[in-house]
mmCIF file of C-alpha atoms in Angstrom:
data_model
loop_
_atom_site.group_PDB
_atom_site.id
_atom_site.type_symbol
_atom_site.label_atom_id
_atom_site.label_comp_id
_atom_site.label_asym_id
_atom_site.label_seq_id
_atom_site.Cartn_x
_atom_site.Cartn_y
_atom_site.Cartn_z
ATOM 1 C CA UNK A 1 12.850 -7.730 -14.826
ATOM 2 C CA UNK A 2 11.771 -8.560 -11.291
ATOM 3 C CA UNK A 3 12.827 -7.929 -7.692
ATOM 4 C CA UNK A 4 11.480 -8.169 -4.172
ATOM 5 C CA UNK A 5 11.185 -5.045 -2.044
ATOM 6 C CA UNK A 6 11.099 -5.326 1.741
ATOM 7 C CA UNK A 7 9.186 -2.767 3.776
ATOM 8 C CA UNK A 8 9.588 -2.800 7.540
ATOM 9 C CA UNK A 9 6.473 -1.483 9.269
ATOM 10 C CA UNK A 10 6.344 -0.162 12.823
ATOM 11 C CA UNK A 11 2.690 -1.117 13.183
ATOM 12 C CA UNK A 12 -0.513 0.228 11.687
ATOM 13 C CA UNK A 13 0.086 3.010 9.179
ATOM 14 C CA UNK A 14 1.107 3.980 5.673
ATOM 15 C CA UNK A 15 4.711 3.441 4.615
ATOM 16 C CA UNK A 16 5.822 5.166 1.445
ATOM 17 C CA UNK A 17 8.157 3.240 -0.835
ATOM 18 C CA UNK A 18 7.891 5.338 -4.006
ATOM 19 C CA UNK A 19 11.657 5.906 -4.070
ATOM 20 C CA UNK A 20 12.378 2.145 -3.968
ATOM 21 C CA UNK A 21 10.002 1.522 -6.881
ATOM 22 C CA UNK A 22 11.474 4.464 -8.824
ATOM 23 C CA UNK A 23 15.011 3.105 -8.365
ATOM 24 C CA UNK A 24 13.882 -0.280 -9.665
ATOM 25 C CA UNK A 25 12.544 1.143 -12.971
ATOM 26 C CA UNK A 26 15.151 3.905 -13.411
ATOM 27 C CA UNK A 27 16.434 3.808 -16.960
ATOM 28 C CA UNK A 28 14.248 0.820 -17.872
ATOM 29 C CA UNK A 29 12.473 2.558 -20.750
ATOM 30 C CA UNK A 30 8.715 2.297 -21.357
ATOM 31 C CA UNK A 31 6.497 -0.396 -19.907
ATOM 32 C CA UNK A 32 4.378 -1.388 -16.970
ATOM 33 C CA UNK A 33 5.399 -1.799 -13.339
ATOM 34 C CA UNK A 34 3.333 -4.258 -11.335
ATOM 35 C CA UNK A 35 3.652 -4.308 -7.555
ATOM 36 C CA UNK A 36 2.254 -7.285 -5.650
ATOM 37 C CA UNK A 37 2.017 -7.571 -1.867
ATOM 38 C CA UNK A 38 2.622 -11.110 -0.581
ATOM 39 C CA UNK A 39 0.498 -10.708 2.562
ATOM 40 C CA UNK A 40 -3.189 -10.820 3.533
ATOM 41 C CA UNK A 41 -3.199 -8.281 6.372
ATOM 42 C CA UNK A 42 -1.715 -5.260 4.598
ATOM 43 C CA UNK A 43 -2.293 -3.680 1.217
ATOM 44 C CA UNK A 44 -0.943 -1.285 -1.395
ATOM 45 C CA UNK A 45 -2.319 2.153 -2.208
ATOM 46 C CA UNK A 46 -1.400 5.148 -4.308
ATOM 47 C CA UNK A 47 -2.155 8.190 -2.243
ATOM 48 C CA UNK A 48 -1.208 11.824 -1.692
ATOM 49 C CA UNK A 49 2.306 12.164 -0.330
ATOM 50 C CA UNK A 50 2.379 15.917 0.361
ATOM 51 C CA UNK A 51 0.119 16.341 3.411
ATOM 52 C CA UNK A 52 0.510 13.792 6.251
ATOM 53 C CA UNK A 53 -3.041 14.641 7.370
ATOM 54 C CA UNK A 54 -4.292 12.577 4.410
ATOM 55 C CA UNK A 55 -2.591 9.490 5.824
ATOM 56 C CA UNK A 56 -3.860 10.176 9.360
ATOM 57 C CA UNK A 57 -7.413 10.636 8.054
ATOM 58 C CA UNK A 58 -7.245 7.411 6.010
ATOM 59 C CA UNK A 59 -6.094 5.473 9.056
ATOM 60 C CA UNK A 60 -8.826 7.023 11.214
ATOM 61 C CA UNK A 61 -11.459 6.199 8.585
ATOM 62 C CA UNK A 62 -10.423 2.549 8.320
ATOM 63 C CA UNK A 63 -10.216 2.188 12.137
ATOM 64 C CA UNK A 64 -13.770 3.522 12.334
ATOM 65 C CA UNK A 65 -14.998 1.439 9.388
ATOM 66 C CA UNK A 66 -13.437 -1.807 10.683
ATOM 67 C CA UNK A 67 -12.645 -1.617 14.425
ATOM 68 C CA UNK A 68 -10.722 -4.279 16.324
ATOM 69 C CA UNK A 69 -12.461 -7.592 17.011
ATOM 70 C CA UNK A 70 -12.882 -6.747 20.693
ATOM 71 C CA UNK A 71 -15.197 -3.845 19.751
ATOM 72 C CA UNK A 72 -18.841 -4.864 20.463
ATOM 73 C CA UNK A 73 -19.813 -4.062 16.852
ATOM 74 C CA UNK A 74 -17.428 -6.794 15.672
ATOM 75 C CA UNK A 75 -18.736 -9.584 17.914
ATOM 76 C CA UNK A 76 -19.747 -11.627 14.840
ATOM 77 C CA UNK A 77 -16.091 -12.284 13.896
ATOM 78 C CA UNK A 78 -14.926 -15.876 14.358
ATOM 79 C CA UNK A 79 -11.227 -15.648 13.365
ATOM 80 C CA UNK A 80 -9.487 -14.291 16.487
ATOM 81 C CA UNK A 81 -6.474 -16.632 16.758
ATOM 82 C CA UNK A 82 -3.855 -13.954 16.079
ATOM 83 C CA UNK A 83 -5.393 -11.157 18.160
ATOM 84 C CA UNK A 84 -8.120 -8.536 17.895
ATOM 85 C CA UNK A 85 -6.413 -6.669 15.040
ATOM 86 C CA UNK A 86 -5.943 -9.686 12.741
ATOM 87 C CA UNK A 87 -9.363 -10.310 11.174
ATOM 88 C CA UNK A 88 -10.030 -6.562 10.837
ATOM 89 C CA UNK A 89 -6.671 -6.352 9.009
ATOM 90 C CA UNK A 90 -7.841 -9.043 6.561
ATOM 91 C CA UNK A 91 -11.074 -7.103 5.967
ATOM 92 C CA UNK A 92 -9.180 -3.850 5.356
ATOM 93 C CA UNK A 93 -6.861 -5.616 2.904
ATOM 94 C CA UNK A 94 -9.910 -7.030 1.077
ATOM 95 C CA UNK A 95 -11.337 -3.498 0.766
ATOM 96 C CA UNK A 96 -8.142 -2.069 -0.692
ATOM 97 C CA UNK A 97 -5.624 -3.641 -3.109
ATOM 98 C CA UNK A 98 -2.821 -6.150 -2.953
ATOM 99 C CA UNK A 99 -1.442 -5.192 -6.375
ATOM 100 C CA UNK A 100 -0.907 -2.019 -8.352
ATOM 101 C CA UNK A 101 -0.075 -1.348 -12.006
ATOM 102 C CA UNK A 102 1.843 1.807 -12.848
ATOM 103 C CA UNK A 103 2.800 2.929 -16.367
ATOM 104 C CA UNK A 104 6.493 3.685 -16.831
ATOM 105 C CA UNK A 105 7.637 6.196 -19.447
ATOM 106 C CA UNK A 106 11.303 6.695 -20.204
ATOM 107 C CA UNK A 107 12.328 4.886 -17.021
ATOM 108 C CA UNK A 108 10.079 7.031 -14.805
ATOM 109 C CA UNK A 109 6.782 6.041 -13.198
ATOM 110 C CA UNK A 110 3.882 8.051 -14.601
ATOM 111 C CA UNK A 111 2.615 9.088 -11.162
ATOM 112 C CA UNK A 112 0.861 12.402 -10.625
ATOM 113 C CA UNK A 113 2.544 15.296 -8.848
ATOM 114 C CA UNK A 114 1.315 14.437 -5.356
ATOM 115 C CA UNK A 115 1.044 10.651 -5.731
ATOM 116 C CA UNK A 116 3.134 8.239 -3.720
ATOM 117 C CA UNK A 117 3.132 4.447 -3.401
ATOM 118 C CA UNK A 118 2.395 3.111 0.059
ATOM 119 C CA UNK A 119 2.262 -0.146 1.912
ATOM 120 C CA UNK A 120 -0.833 0.179 4.130
ATOM 121 C CA UNK A 121 -0.075 -1.866 7.240
ATOM 122 C CA UNK A 122 -3.274 -2.976 8.955
ATOM 123 C CA UNK A 123 -1.709 -4.841 11.918
ATOM 124 C CA UNK A 124 -0.689 -3.176 15.197
ATOM 125 C CA UNK A 125 2.666 -4.949 15.576
ATOM 126 C CA UNK A 126 5.714 -4.284 13.384
ATOM 127 C CA UNK A 127 6.071 -6.588 10.377
ATOM 128 C CA UNK A 128 8.580 -7.162 7.605
ATOM 129 C CA UNK A 129 6.502 -7.049 4.418
ATOM 130 C CA UNK A 130 7.460 -8.286 0.959
ATOM 131 C CA UNK A 131 6.367 -6.635 -2.266
ATOM 132 C CA UNK A 132 7.260 -8.220 -5.606
ATOM 133 C CA UNK A 133 8.070 -5.619 -8.275
ATOM 134 C CA UNK A 134 7.832 -6.733 -11.887
ATOM 135 C CA UNK A 135 8.631 -4.518 -14.867
ATOM 136 C CA UNK A 136 7.379 -5.530 -18.294
ATOM 137 C CA UNK A 137 9.012 -3.552 -21.086
ATOM 138 C CA UNK A 138 6.867 -2.439 -24.011
ATOM 139 C CA UNK A 139 9.949 -2.297 -26.254
ATOM 140 C CA UNK A 140 12.074 -5.016 -27.750
#
């Protein structure tokens, strides 16, 4: 079973889509959900979904770790065609994940109490992002 989820970002940030993934596997039984992001300048993360400060701190950390290309510390970057946020977005995506695997039990994702699934947008401008969701049943 497979589908494509679309997540509309409003720029850099974390966009939770746990509910969309849960609806996809609802009633599907036991198996494994794989989520795959079809882009190179955003990523997927499982992160706390209770306190928005966690998301703000993650964004601040990554901005500090990999600043925009126009920051003097990033003068070594060559790829600048799509703007000062593009190559840093590729680096951030390389440091995180473009796919996730989540066990599904009885048609429910086996996430922890405070875990949510997020698209981590690394670009400043809004983007329409595609995530392929694939469920592989462990039963016959």
